[in-house]
Coordinates of C-alpha atoms in Angstrom, one line a residue:
Chain Q
M1 CA 86.7 -206.1 27.0
D2 CA 85.8 -209.6 25.3
K3 CA 82.3 -210.7 25.5
S4 CA 82.6 -214.4 26.3
A5 CA 79.9 -216.8 26.8
K6 CA 80.5 -217.7 30.2
P7 CA 78.1 -215.7 33.1
N8 CA 79.6 -213.4 35.1
V9 CA 79.9 -214.5 38.6
I10 CA 80.8 -211.0 39.9
E11 CA 79.4 -207.9 38.2
V12 CA 80.7 -204.6 39.8
R13 CA 79.2 -201.4 38.4
D14 CA 79.7 -197.7 39.0
L15 CA 81.1 -198.8 42.2
R16 CA 82.1 -195.6 44.6
T17 CA 83.5 -196.5 48.0
Q18 CA 84.9 -193.9 50.3
F19 CA 85.9 -193.7 54.0
D20 CA 84.5 -190.0 55.2
D21 CA 85.8 -188.0 52.5
V22 CA 88.4 -189.9 51.1
V23 CA 87.3 -191.8 47.9
V24 CA 88.9 -194.9 47.3
H25 CA 87.0 -196.1 44.1
N26 CA 85.0 -194.0 41.7
D27 CA 83.0 -195.2 38.7
L28 CA 84.5 -198.7 39.0
D29 CA 83.7 -201.4 36.7
L30 CA 84.5 -205.1 37.1
D31 CA 83.5 -208.5 35.7
V32 CA 84.6 -211.9 36.9
H33 CA 83.7 -214.8 34.5
S34 CA 82.8 -218.2 35.6
G35 CA 85.6 -220.5 35.9
E36 CA 88.5 -218.0 35.6
I37 CA 91.2 -216.8 38.1
M38 CA 91.0 -213.2 38.2
G39 CA 93.9 -211.2 39.5
V40 CA 93.6 -207.7 40.8
V41 CA 96.8 -205.7 41.0
G42 CA 97.6 -202.1 41.6
G43 CA 99.9 -199.9 43.8
S44 CA 99.6 -200.0 47.5
G45 CA 96.7 -197.9 48.7
T46 CA 94.9 -198.2 45.2
G47 CA 92.3 -200.3 47.3
K48 CA 92.6 -203.7 46.1
S49 CA 91.6 -205.0 49.4
V50 CA 88.9 -202.5 49.7
L51 CA 87.2 -203.7 46.5
M52 CA 87.3 -207.3 47.9
R53 CA 85.7 -206.1 51.0
A54 CA 83.1 -204.1 49.1
I55 CA 82.3 -207.5 47.0
I56 CA 82.0 -209.9 50.1
G57 CA 79.8 -207.4 51.8
L58 CA 82.2 -206.0 54.5
K59 CA 82.5 -202.3 53.1
R60 CA 79.1 -201.2 51.9
P61 CA 79.9 -198.8 48.8
S62 CA 78.4 -195.3 48.6
N63 CA 77.3 -195.8 45.1
G64 CA 76.9 -198.3 42.4
T65 CA 76.0 -201.9 42.5
V66 CA 77.8 -205.2 43.4
R67 CA 76.2 -208.5 41.9
V68 CA 77.4 -211.8 42.9
F69 CA 75.9 -214.8 41.6
G70 CA 73.5 -212.6 40.0
D71 CA 72.0 -211.2 43.1
E72 CA 72.7 -207.7 44.4
F73 CA 74.5 -208.3 47.6
Y74 CA 73.7 -205.0 49.6
E75 CA 70.0 -205.0 48.4
A76 CA 69.4 -208.8 49.1
D77 CA 67.4 -209.9 52.2
E78 CA 69.1 -211.8 54.7
K79 CA 68.1 -215.3 53.2
T80 CA 69.5 -214.4 50.0
R81 CA 72.7 -213.1 51.5
L82 CA 73.0 -216.2 53.7
S83 CA 72.8 -218.5 50.5
I84 CA 75.3 -216.1 48.6
E85 CA 77.8 -216.4 51.8
R86 CA 77.6 -220.1 51.5
R87 CA 78.7 -220.3 47.8
W88 CA 81.7 -218.3 48.4
G89 CA 85.0 -218.9 50.5
V90 CA 87.3 -216.2 51.7
L91 CA 90.8 -216.3 52.5
F92 CA 92.0 -213.2 54.4
Q93 CA 95.6 -212.0 54.3
G94 CA 96.8 -213.5 57.4
G95 CA 94.8 -216.3 57.4
A96 CA 92.2 -215.1 60.2
L97 CA 91.9 -218.5 61.6
F98 CA 90.1 -218.5 64.9
S99 CA 93.0 -218.4 67.4
S100 CA 90.8 -220.5 70.0
L101 CA 90.1 -223.4 67.8
T102 CA 92.4 -225.8 66.3
V103 CA 93.0 -226.0 62.5
A104 CA 90.7 -229.1 62.0
Q105 CA 87.9 -227.2 64.2
N106 CA 88.5 -224.1 62.2
V107 CA 87.6 -225.9 59.1
M108 CA 84.7 -227.6 60.7
A109 CA 83.3 -224.5 61.9
P110 CA 81.5 -223.6 58.9
I111 CA 80.5 -227.0 58.3
R112 CA 78.8 -227.1 61.6
E113 CA 77.4 -223.8 61.3
H114 CA 75.7 -223.9 57.7
L115 CA 75.3 -227.7 57.0
H116 CA 74.7 -228.7 60.5
V117 CA 76.9 -231.8 60.1
E118 CA 78.6 -233.0 63.5
G119 CA 80.7 -235.8 64.4
E120 CA 82.6 -238.3 62.2
L121 CA 81.4 -237.0 58.9
A122 CA 82.2 -233.2 59.9
Q123 CA 85.9 -234.6 60.9
D124 CA 86.1 -236.4 57.7
M125 CA 85.2 -233.6 55.4
A126 CA 87.6 -231.3 57.3
A127 CA 90.3 -233.9 57.1
L128 CA 89.7 -234.1 53.3
K129 CA 90.1 -230.2 53.0
I130 CA 93.0 -230.0 55.0
S131 CA 94.7 -232.7 53.1
M132 CA 93.5 -231.2 49.7
V133 CA 95.5 -227.9 50.8
G134 CA 98.5 -230.0 51.4
L135 CA 98.6 -229.9 55.2
P136 CA 99.9 -233.1 56.9
P137 CA 97.2 -234.8 59.2
D138 CA 98.7 -234.0 62.4
A139 CA 98.4 -230.2 61.5
G140 CA 94.7 -230.5 62.2
A141 CA 95.3 -230.8 65.9
K142 CA 97.4 -227.7 65.9
Y143 CA 96.5 -224.2 67.2
P144 CA 96.9 -221.2 64.7
S145 CA 99.7 -219.6 66.9
E146 CA 101.7 -223.0 66.4
L147 CA 101.7 -222.6 62.6
S148 CA 104.0 -221.1 60.2
G149 CA 102.9 -218.2 57.9
G150 CA 102.5 -220.6 55.0
M151 CA 100.7 -223.2 57.0
K152 CA 98.3 -220.5 58.1
K153 CA 97.3 -219.3 54.8
R154 CA 97.0 -223.1 53.8
A155 CA 94.7 -223.7 56.8
G156 CA 92.8 -220.4 56.0
L157 CA 92.3 -221.9 52.4
A158 CA 91.1 -225.3 53.9
R159 CA 88.3 -223.2 55.8
A160 CA 87.6 -221.1 52.8
L161 CA 86.8 -224.4 50.8
A162 CA 85.1 -226.2 53.6
L163 CA 81.6 -225.5 52.1
D164 CA 82.8 -226.3 48.5
P165 CA 82.3 -222.7 47.4
E166 CA 82.1 -221.9 43.9
L167 CA 83.8 -218.6 44.2
V168 CA 86.9 -218.1 46.2
F169 CA 88.4 -214.8 47.2
L170 CA 92.0 -214.7 48.1
D171 CA 93.7 -211.6 49.7
E172 CA 97.5 -211.5 48.9
P173 CA 97.9 -215.5 49.0
T174 CA 101.5 -215.6 48.4
A175 CA 102.5 -212.5 50.4
G176 CA 104.9 -213.4 53.2
L177 CA 105.5 -216.8 51.8
D178 CA 109.1 -217.8 50.5
P179 CA 109.3 -218.2 46.7
I180 CA 109.1 -222.1 46.7
G181 CA 106.0 -222.0 49.0
A182 CA 104.3 -219.1 47.1
A183 CA 105.0 -221.3 43.8
K184 CA 103.4 -224.2 45.3
F185 CA 100.4 -222.0 46.6
D186 CA 99.9 -221.1 42.8
E187 CA 100.2 -224.6 42.0
L188 CA 97.7 -225.4 44.6
I189 CA 95.2 -223.0 43.4
I190 CA 95.5 -223.9 39.9
N191 CA 95.0 -227.5 40.8
L192 CA 92.0 -226.7 42.9
K193 CA 90.6 -224.5 40.3
E194 CA 90.7 -227.2 37.7
S195 CA 89.3 -230.2 40.0
L196 CA 86.6 -228.1 41.7
G197 CA 85.5 -225.6 39.0
L198 CA 86.4 -222.7 41.2
T199 CA 86.3 -219.0 40.1
V200 CA 89.0 -217.2 41.8
F201 CA 89.1 -213.5 42.7
M202 CA 92.7 -212.8 43.9
V203 CA 94.3 -209.9 45.1
T204 CA 97.9 -209.7 44.7
H205 CA 101.3 -208.1 44.5
D206 CA 103.1 -211.1 43.2
L207 CA 104.1 -211.0 39.4
D208 CA 105.1 -214.6 39.5
T209 CA 101.3 -215.4 40.7
L210 CA 100.1 -213.4 37.8
H211 CA 102.1 -215.1 35.3
A212 CA 101.5 -218.7 36.7
A213 CA 98.1 -218.7 37.9
C214 CA 95.9 -215.7 36.7
D215 CA 93.4 -216.1 33.5
R216 CA 92.9 -212.5 33.5
V217 CA 94.2 -209.3 35.4
A218 CA 92.6 -206.3 36.4
V219 CA 94.7 -203.0 37.1
L220 CA 93.4 -200.6 39.9
A221 CA 94.6 -197.1 39.2
E222 CA 93.4 -193.8 39.5
K223 CA 90.2 -194.9 41.6
H224 CA 89.2 -197.3 38.8
V225 CA 90.1 -200.5 36.6
I226 CA 92.2 -199.0 34.2
E227 CA 93.1 -202.2 32.3
C228 CA 91.2 -205.6 32.4
G229 CA 92.0 -208.4 30.4
P230 CA 94.3 -211.4 29.8
L231 CA 97.9 -210.6 31.0
E232 CA 99.6 -210.4 27.9
E233 CA 97.1 -207.6 26.5
V234 CA 97.4 -205.6 29.7
R235 CA 101.1 -205.7 29.5
R236 CA 101.0 -203.9 26.2
A237 CA 98.7 -201.0 27.6
D238 CA 100.4 -197.6 27.7
H239 CA 100.1 -196.5 31.2
P240 CA 103.0 -195.3 33.3
W241 CA 102.0 -197.6 36.5
I242 CA 101.6 -200.7 34.1
N243 CA 104.8 -199.8 32.4
E244 CA 106.8 -199.5 35.3
Y245 CA 105.2 -202.4 37.0
F246 CA 105.7 -205.0 34.5
S247 CA 108.9 -203.5 32.8
G248 CA 110.5 -203.0 36.1
P249 CA 113.4 -205.4 36.9
R250 CA 111.0 -207.7 39.0
G251 CA 108.5 -207.7 36.0
R252 CA 111.2 -208.5 33.5
A253 CA 112.6 -211.4 36.0
A254 CA 109.1 -212.9 36.4
L255 CA 108.5 -212.7 32.7
V256 CA 112.0 -214.7 32.1
A257 CA 110.9 -217.4 35.0
K258 CA 108.0 -217.8 33.0
A259 CA 109.5 -218.2 29.6
S260 CA 112.2 -220.7 31.2
Chain J
M1 CA 66.5 -227.8 40.0
A2 CA 65.1 -231.2 41.4
E3 CA 66.6 -231.7 44.8
S4 CA 66.3 -235.4 45.9
A5 CA 68.3 -236.2 48.7
A6 CA 71.2 -238.8 48.6
H7 CA 70.1 -242.2 48.3
F8 CA 71.8 -245.7 47.8
D9 CA 70.9 -249.4 47.2
I10 CA 72.9 -252.5 47.8
D11 CA 72.6 -255.3 45.2
V12 CA 74.4 -258.6 45.0
D13 CA 75.7 -259.2 41.5
G14 CA 77.4 -262.6 41.0
G15 CA 79.1 -262.4 44.4
V16 CA 80.1 -258.8 44.1
L17 CA 78.5 -256.3 46.2
K18 CA 76.9 -253.5 44.2
L19 CA 76.2 -250.0 45.7
V20 CA 74.0 -248.1 43.6
A21 CA 74.2 -244.3 44.5
S22 CA 71.6 -241.9 43.2
G23 CA 70.2 -238.4 43.9
D24 CA 72.1 -235.3 45.2
W25 CA 75.4 -236.3 46.9
R26 CA 76.4 -232.9 48.3
A27 CA 77.2 -232.2 51.9
R28 CA 74.1 -231.0 53.3
F29 CA 72.4 -234.1 52.3
L30 CA 75.0 -236.5 53.5
K31 CA 74.4 -236.5 57.2
Q32 CA 71.2 -238.7 56.6
I33 CA 72.9 -241.5 55.0
D34 CA 76.4 -241.2 56.5
N35 CA 75.6 -243.6 59.6
R36 CA 74.1 -246.4 57.1
L37 CA 77.0 -246.2 54.8
R38 CA 79.5 -246.5 57.7
D39 CA 77.6 -249.7 58.8
F40 CA 77.5 -250.9 55.5
A41 CA 81.1 -250.5 55.2
D42 CA 81.8 -251.9 58.4
D43 CA 79.8 -255.2 57.5
S44 CA 81.4 -255.8 54.2
V45 CA 85.2 -255.4 55.0
G46 CA 87.4 -257.3 52.5
R47 CA 84.6 -257.9 49.8
D48 CA 84.5 -256.9 46.4
L49 CA 82.4 -253.7 45.7
V50 CA 81.5 -252.0 42.6
I51 CA 80.0 -248.4 43.2
D52 CA 77.6 -247.3 40.6
V53 CA 77.4 -243.5 40.6
S54 CA 75.4 -243.0 37.2
G55 CA 72.3 -242.0 39.0
V56 CA 74.1 -239.2 40.9
E57 CA 72.9 -235.9 40.0
R58 CA 75.1 -233.6 41.8
L59 CA 78.4 -234.4 43.6
D60 CA 80.7 -232.3 45.7
T61 CA 84.2 -233.2 47.6
A62 CA 82.2 -234.2 50.8
G63 CA 79.9 -236.6 48.6
A64 CA 83.0 -237.8 46.5
M65 CA 84.8 -238.4 50.0
V66 CA 82.3 -240.6 51.5
L67 CA 82.1 -242.8 48.2
Q68 CA 85.7 -243.1 47.9
R69 CA 85.7 -243.7 51.8
T70 CA 83.3 -246.4 51.6
F71 CA 85.1 -248.0 48.4
F72 CA 88.3 -248.2 50.2
A73 CA 87.0 -249.4 53.6
C74 CA 85.5 -252.5 51.7
T75 CA 87.2 -253.6 48.7
Q76 CA 89.9 -255.7 48.2
R77 CA 91.2 -253.8 45.3
T78 CA 90.9 -256.7 42.7
E79 CA 89.8 -255.9 39.3
N80 CA 86.4 -256.8 40.3
S81 CA 86.1 -253.6 42.4
R82 CA 85.7 -250.1 40.9
I83 CA 83.5 -247.2 40.6
I84 CA 81.5 -246.9 37.4
G85 CA 79.0 -244.8 35.7
A86 CA 80.8 -241.3 36.6
N87 CA 80.4 -238.5 34.2
D88 CA 83.6 -236.4 33.5
A89 CA 83.1 -233.9 36.2
H90 CA 82.2 -236.5 38.8
G91 CA 85.0 -238.6 37.9
A92 CA 87.4 -235.5 38.1
L93 CA 86.3 -234.9 41.7
L94 CA 86.4 -238.7 42.7
A95 CA 90.0 -238.7 41.4
Q96 CA 90.8 -235.6 43.5
V97 CA 89.7 -236.6 46.7
E98 CA 91.2 -240.4 46.3
N99 CA 94.5 -239.3 47.6
H100 CA 93.1 -237.1 50.4
L101 CA 91.2 -239.6 52.5
A102 CA 93.7 -240.1 55.2
P103 CA 91.9 -239.0 58.7
C104 CA 93.4 -236.0 60.6
H105 CA 93.7 -235.3 64.2
V106 CA 91.0 -232.8 65.3
S107 CA 92.4 -231.6 68.9
P108 CA 95.6 -232.6 70.6
V109 CA 95.5 -236.1 71.7
H110 CA 96.0 -237.2 75.6
P111 CA 96.4 -240.7 75.9
N112 CA 95.0 -241.3 79.6
A113 CA 92.6 -239.4 81.8
F114 CA 94.4 -240.3 84.7
M115 CA 97.8 -239.5 83.5
E116 CA 96.5 -236.3 82.1
M117 CA 95.2 -235.4 85.5
L118 CA 98.5 -236.0 87.0
R119 CA 100.3 -233.9 84.0
R120 CA 98.0 -231.0 84.7
L121 CA 98.4 -231.0 88.3
G122 CA 102.3 -231.0 87.7
V123 CA 102.1 -228.1 84.9
G124 CA 99.7 -226.2 87.1
T125 CA 102.1 -226.4 90.2
M126 CA 105.1 -225.6 88.3
D127 CA 103.1 -222.7 86.4
A128 CA 102.3 -221.3 89.9
I129 CA 105.9 -221.5 91.3
N130 CA 107.1 -220.0 88.1
A131 CA 104.6 -217.3 87.7
M132 CA 105.3 -216.3 91.5
L133 CA 109.3 -216.3 90.8
E134 CA 108.5 -214.2 87.7
L135 CA 106.5 -211.6 89.4
M136 CA 109.0 -211.3 92.0
S137 CA 111.7 -210.6 89.3
F138 CA 109.3 -208.4 87.5
I139 CA 108.7 -206.3 90.8
G140 CA 112.4 -206.2 91.0
Q141 CA 112.9 -205.1 87.5
T142 CA 110.1 -202.3 87.7
L143 CA 111.9 -201.1 91.2
F144 CA 115.3 -201.0 89.4
T145 CA 114.0 -199.1 86.4
A146 CA 112.5 -196.7 88.7
W147 CA 115.9 -196.2 90.6
R148 CA 117.7 -195.8 87.2
V149 CA 115.1 -193.2 86.1
L150 CA 115.3 -191.3 89.3
T151 CA 118.9 -191.1 88.8
R152 CA 118.7 -190.0 85.1
P153 CA 115.2 -188.1 85.3
S154 CA 115.5 -187.3 81.7
H155 CA 114.5 -190.7 80.8
F156 CA 111.0 -190.6 82.7
R157 CA 108.0 -190.3 80.4
W158 CA 106.2 -187.5 81.6
T159 CA 103.7 -187.5 78.9
S160 CA 102.8 -190.9 79.2
T161 CA 102.5 -190.9 83.1
V162 CA 100.1 -187.6 82.7
H163 CA 98.1 -189.8 80.3
H164 CA 97.6 -192.6 82.6
M165 CA 96.9 -190.5 85.5
E166 CA 93.9 -189.0 83.6
E167 CA 93.0 -192.3 82.0
A168 CA 93.2 -194.4 85.2
G169 CA 92.9 -191.8 87.8
L170 CA 90.8 -188.9 87.0
N171 CA 88.1 -190.8 84.8
A172 CA 87.6 -193.0 87.6
I173 CA 86.4 -190.3 90.1
P174 CA 83.1 -190.2 89.5
I175 CA 82.1 -193.8 89.6
I176 CA 84.5 -194.5 92.7
G177 CA 83.0 -191.2 94.6
L178 CA 79.6 -192.4 93.7
M179 CA 80.2 -196.1 95.0
S180 CA 81.9 -194.7 98.1
F181 CA 79.2 -192.2 98.9
L182 CA 76.7 -195.0 98.9
I183 CA 78.8 -197.4 101.1
G184 CA 79.1 -194.6 103.5
A185 CA 75.3 -194.3 103.7
V186 CA 74.4 -197.9 103.8
V187 CA 77.1 -198.2 106.6
A188 CA 75.3 -195.5 108.6
F189 CA 71.8 -197.0 107.9
M190 CA 73.0 -200.5 109.2
G191 CA 74.7 -199.1 112.2
A192 CA 72.0 -196.7 113.3
K193 CA 69.6 -199.5 113.2
I194 CA 71.6 -201.6 115.6
L195 CA 73.1 -198.7 117.9
R196 CA 69.4 -197.4 118.5
L197 CA 68.4 -200.6 120.4
F198 CA 71.4 -199.6 122.8
N199 CA 70.1 -195.9 122.6
A200 CA 73.4 -195.3 121.2
D201 CA 72.8 -193.6 118.0
I202 CA 75.2 -191.1 118.3
F203 CA 78.2 -193.6 117.6
T204 CA 77.0 -193.7 114.1
V205 CA 79.5 -191.1 113.8
E206 CA 82.4 -193.3 114.9
L207 CA 81.1 -196.4 112.9
V208 CA 81.2 -194.4 109.7
G209 CA 84.2 -192.2 110.4
I210 CA 86.1 -195.4 111.4
A211 CA 85.0 -197.7 108.8
V212 CA 85.2 -195.4 105.8
L213 CA 88.4 -193.7 106.8
R214 CA 90.4 -197.0 107.8
E215 CA 88.9 -199.5 105.3
F216 CA 86.2 -198.8 103.0
G217 CA 87.2 -195.6 101.1
V218 CA 90.8 -196.9 100.2
L219 CA 89.8 -200.6 99.6
L220 CA 86.9 -199.7 97.4
T221 CA 89.0 -197.3 95.5
A222 CA 91.7 -200.3 95.2
I223 CA 89.1 -202.8 94.0
L224 CA 87.6 -200.2 91.5
I225 CA 91.0 -199.5 90.3
A226 CA 92.0 -203.1 89.8
G227 CA 89.0 -203.8 87.8
R228 CA 89.1 -200.7 85.9
S229 CA 92.6 -200.3 85.2
G230 CA 94.4 -203.2 85.9
S231 CA 92.6 -204.9 83.6
A232 CA 92.9 -202.2 81.0
F233 CA 96.7 -202.4 81.4
T234 CA 96.9 -206.1 80.8
A235 CA 94.9 -205.8 77.6
Q236 CA 96.9 -202.8 76.4
I237 CA 100.3 -204.5 76.7
G238 CA 99.2 -207.8 75.9
S239 CA 97.6 -206.7 72.6
M240 CA 100.9 -204.8 72.0
K241 CA 102.7 -208.1 72.7
I242 CA 100.5 -210.1 70.3
R243 CA 101.5 -207.8 67.6
E244 CA 105.2 -207.9 68.5
E245 CA 105.3 -204.2 69.4
I246 CA 106.9 -205.1 72.5
D247 CA 109.7 -206.8 70.5
A248 CA 109.8 -203.8 68.1
M249 CA 110.5 -201.5 71.2
R250 CA 113.3 -203.7 72.5
V251 CA 115.1 -204.0 68.9
L252 CA 114.8 -200.1 68.7
G253 CA 116.4 -199.6 72.1
I254 CA 113.4 -198.5 73.9
D255 CA 113.1 -200.1 77.3
P256 CA 109.3 -201.3 77.6
M257 CA 109.9 -201.4 81.5
E258 CA 110.8 -197.7 81.1
A259 CA 108.2 -196.8 78.5
L260 CA 105.3 -198.7 79.4
V261 CA 105.4 -200.2 82.7
L262 CA 106.8 -197.2 84.9
P263 CA 104.5 -194.5 83.7
R264 CA 101.5 -196.7 84.4
V265 CA 102.8 -198.0 88.0
V266 CA 103.8 -194.2 88.9
A267 CA 100.4 -192.9 87.6
L268 CA 98.5 -195.4 89.7
V269 CA 100.7 -194.9 92.7
I270 CA 100.3 -191.0 92.5
M271 CA 96.6 -191.3 91.8
L272 CA 95.2 -194.0 94.0
P273 CA 95.9 -191.9 97.2
A274 CA 94.3 -189.1 95.8
I275 CA 91.3 -190.9 94.8
A276 CA 91.0 -192.7 97.9
F277 CA 91.2 -189.4 99.8
I278 CA 88.0 -188.2 97.8
A279 CA 86.6 -191.5 98.4
A280 CA 86.8 -191.3 102.1
V281 CA 85.5 -187.6 102.1
L282 CA 82.3 -188.7 100.1
G283 CA 82.0 -191.9 102.1
V284 CA 81.8 -189.6 105.4
T285 CA 79.4 -187.4 103.5
G286 CA 77.1 -189.9 102.8
G287 CA 77.1 -191.3 106.3
A288 CA 76.2 -187.7 107.5
L289 CA 73.6 -187.2 105.2
V290 CA 71.9 -190.3 106.1
A291 CA 72.5 -189.4 109.7
A292 CA 70.9 -186.2 109.3
G293 CA 68.0 -187.4 107.1
A294 CA 67.1 -190.6 109.1
M295 CA 68.3 -189.9 112.5
D296 CA 68.2 -186.8 114.9
I297 CA 72.0 -186.3 114.4
S298 CA 72.2 -183.0 112.3
L299 CA 75.1 -182.1 110.2
A300 CA 76.4 -179.7 112.7
L301 CA 76.1 -182.3 115.5
F302 CA 77.8 -184.9 113.2
A303 CA 80.5 -182.6 112.4
A304 CA 81.4 -181.8 116.0
R305 CA 81.4 -185.2 117.1
F306 CA 83.3 -186.4 114.2
Q307 CA 86.1 -183.7 115.1
E308 CA 86.0 -184.3 118.6
T309 CA 86.2 -188.5 118.5
I310 CA 88.0 -189.4 115.2
I311 CA 91.6 -188.8 115.6
I312 CA 93.6 -188.2 112.8
N313 CA 95.3 -191.6 112.9
H314 CA 92.2 -193.3 111.3
F315 CA 92.7 -191.1 108.3
W316 CA 96.4 -191.9 107.8
A317 CA 95.9 -195.4 108.6
G318 CA 93.8 -195.8 105.7
L319 CA 95.7 -193.4 103.3
I320 CA 99.3 -195.2 103.9
K321 CA 97.9 -198.1 102.4
A322 CA 96.7 -196.4 99.0
P323 CA 100.2 -196.5 97.6
F324 CA 101.0 -200.0 98.3
F325 CA 97.7 -201.2 96.8
A326 CA 98.5 -198.9 93.8
F327 CA 101.9 -200.6 93.2
V328 CA 100.3 -204.2 93.3
I329 CA 97.5 -203.4 90.8
G330 CA 99.8 -201.6 88.3
V331 CA 102.8 -204.0 88.6
I332 CA 100.3 -206.9 88.3
G333 CA 98.4 -205.5 85.4
C334 CA 101.7 -204.7 83.3
F335 CA 103.2 -208.1 84.3
Q336 CA 100.2 -210.3 83.0
G337 CA 100.2 -208.0 80.0
M338 CA 103.7 -209.0 79.4
E339 CA 102.9 -212.6 79.9
V340 CA 100.6 -212.8 77.0
E341 CA 101.3 -214.8 74.1
G342 CA 100.0 -216.1 70.6
S343 CA 96.3 -216.0 70.8
S344 CA 93.6 -213.6 71.9
E345 CA 92.5 -216.4 74.3
S346 CA 95.8 -216.1 76.1
L347 CA 94.7 -212.4 76.4
G348 CA 91.7 -212.8 77.8
Q349 CA 92.9 -215.3 80.4
R350 CA 95.6 -212.8 81.4
T351 CA 93.3 -210.0 81.9
T352 CA 91.1 -212.3 84.1
L353 CA 94.3 -213.3 86.2
S354 CA 95.4 -209.8 86.3
V355 CA 92.1 -208.7 88.0
V356 CA 91.8 -211.8 90.4
Q357 CA 95.4 -211.6 91.4
S358 CA 95.6 -208.0 91.9
L359 CA 92.3 -208.4 94.2
F360 CA 93.6 -211.2 96.1
L361 CA 96.7 -209.4 96.9
V362 CA 95.0 -206.1 97.9
I363 CA 93.1 -207.9 100.5
V364 CA 96.0 -209.7 101.7
I365 CA 97.8 -206.6 102.1
D366 CA 95.1 -205.1 103.7
A367 CA 95.0 -208.0 106.0
F368 CA 98.7 -207.6 107.0
F369 CA 98.3 -203.8 107.6
A370 CA 95.3 -204.4 109.8
M371 CA 97.6 -206.9 111.8
F372 CA 100.3 -204.5 111.8
Y373 CA 98.3 -201.7 113.1
L374 CA 96.8 -203.6 115.8
E375 CA 100.4 -204.8 117.1
I376 CA 101.7 -201.0 116.9
D377 CA 98.5 -199.8 118.4
F378 CA 97.8 -197.1 115.6

């Protein structure tokens, strides 16, 4: 693993998570550097989403430490936790928008709750975020049930960005989008990362996303991270799952798409 | 880190307005200055404006947004207007938000309060009419499905039906029994107090017997079942509807009426009379115990008087109503579940509606039965 000068935003050490007797992760280590897009890949059921939930405080590990912004989340007091939570944004797989609120109200919810900003300023801030994720202005007044899958993800991202987080978690951001929509979403994430200086932790299945967006890739298998590094390095690693994943028909197609 | 809140000063420099921003221009500090910024922008529409951001220590998208908003609200876009003094990071942020300043709608717009009232009145009326028609059609479908299953008994879901009989019926017995017992006791108390004035204590037996057998036992059961199981039916079927499970069933060739609705309705139709019977027994027991404890009517006397004066008709008059109540509660619970769409809010509304409607209809049907019995002298 390269020792870069950039500080680690996320530091996972010796992580062990389990559901009753089923161990999902064991001795898992992972670093995410500031300002990078980290892609986490792995077969179904290897615990990619569980890892994300362990980092964002939704699944308490049975052993090991999770440090985010240098603080140990699960040991921290209420105040520290709150300040950590303000500095990250999370996009859940289905968007997880509040179904009784419009898109704009969804985006305004964290602004109201954490910044105590109301009225026109909150609306302007919501409008900015909605526009930044590429939604048309009239989407603000729509309810989540009126949106398509891609729009829901964009709206979810707008809500995740509401507080100008330094760190953004994305759970399969391109799953369920058509290839054009998925490519646009990749572009959006790269664009936002560049302009806002975000660090991105992304769980994905999408090989095109890995090629297009991710600075580094972590491969989950056998309950821990078997490879972590730039995509080119990881691809060359000798592991049956990695070989199959990157050299299968889809892996090769993504490579061709990248080259062209 | 020195946190000095966002701050700005206005200068006039050779006819050009100059806004000098300083401090921490992040979202949390903006609300103190947002109104003043808006006032400033309103007062300065159409004038040249230079915004100097060299004193800004920290900036986020919200801060960049209000700066850009003020800039575009005032300026005439001449070469005299510009934002100066931004470092690289701040410049990138300002450039990033520049294209995203258009306001967006927050909630659906309704142009006119009066028209909106008319619209809602119309929509409400049509909804009510449609809901009634749809309920009729749903009842028809349920009966038709029941008929079809009767002719092809292998299609009947025994497991599911028995499950719902336990869930909605058996598990409800303790609470319904307790309620009925207490109501019987209360009726006996209230009645005894008045009847003693006329030296007619013994009529407490008739009072408890007739009230509990004809009305309270079955009505109480129906009300509790509506609240307990009708709402559960709506919630179960409604959340299946939201997750497209109902659609999946249809596509797989499984009739939701047959698989979901009929077992629930049949389970209630079987169980509600049974529970109503238990409720009636416990209600009378409650009355008898109060009569024995608080008055001079011993249990033996109560039993003898009960046998002598309460004809079996009272018992049947109550119990006959039970399957009708059960049918209405089951059908409405399932119907409202099927009507759920989209959001969890809709699920909540439908569950409420389910309980309200089935209670309403139970009382209405009870009133009809009362009139009917009166006419035929039952």
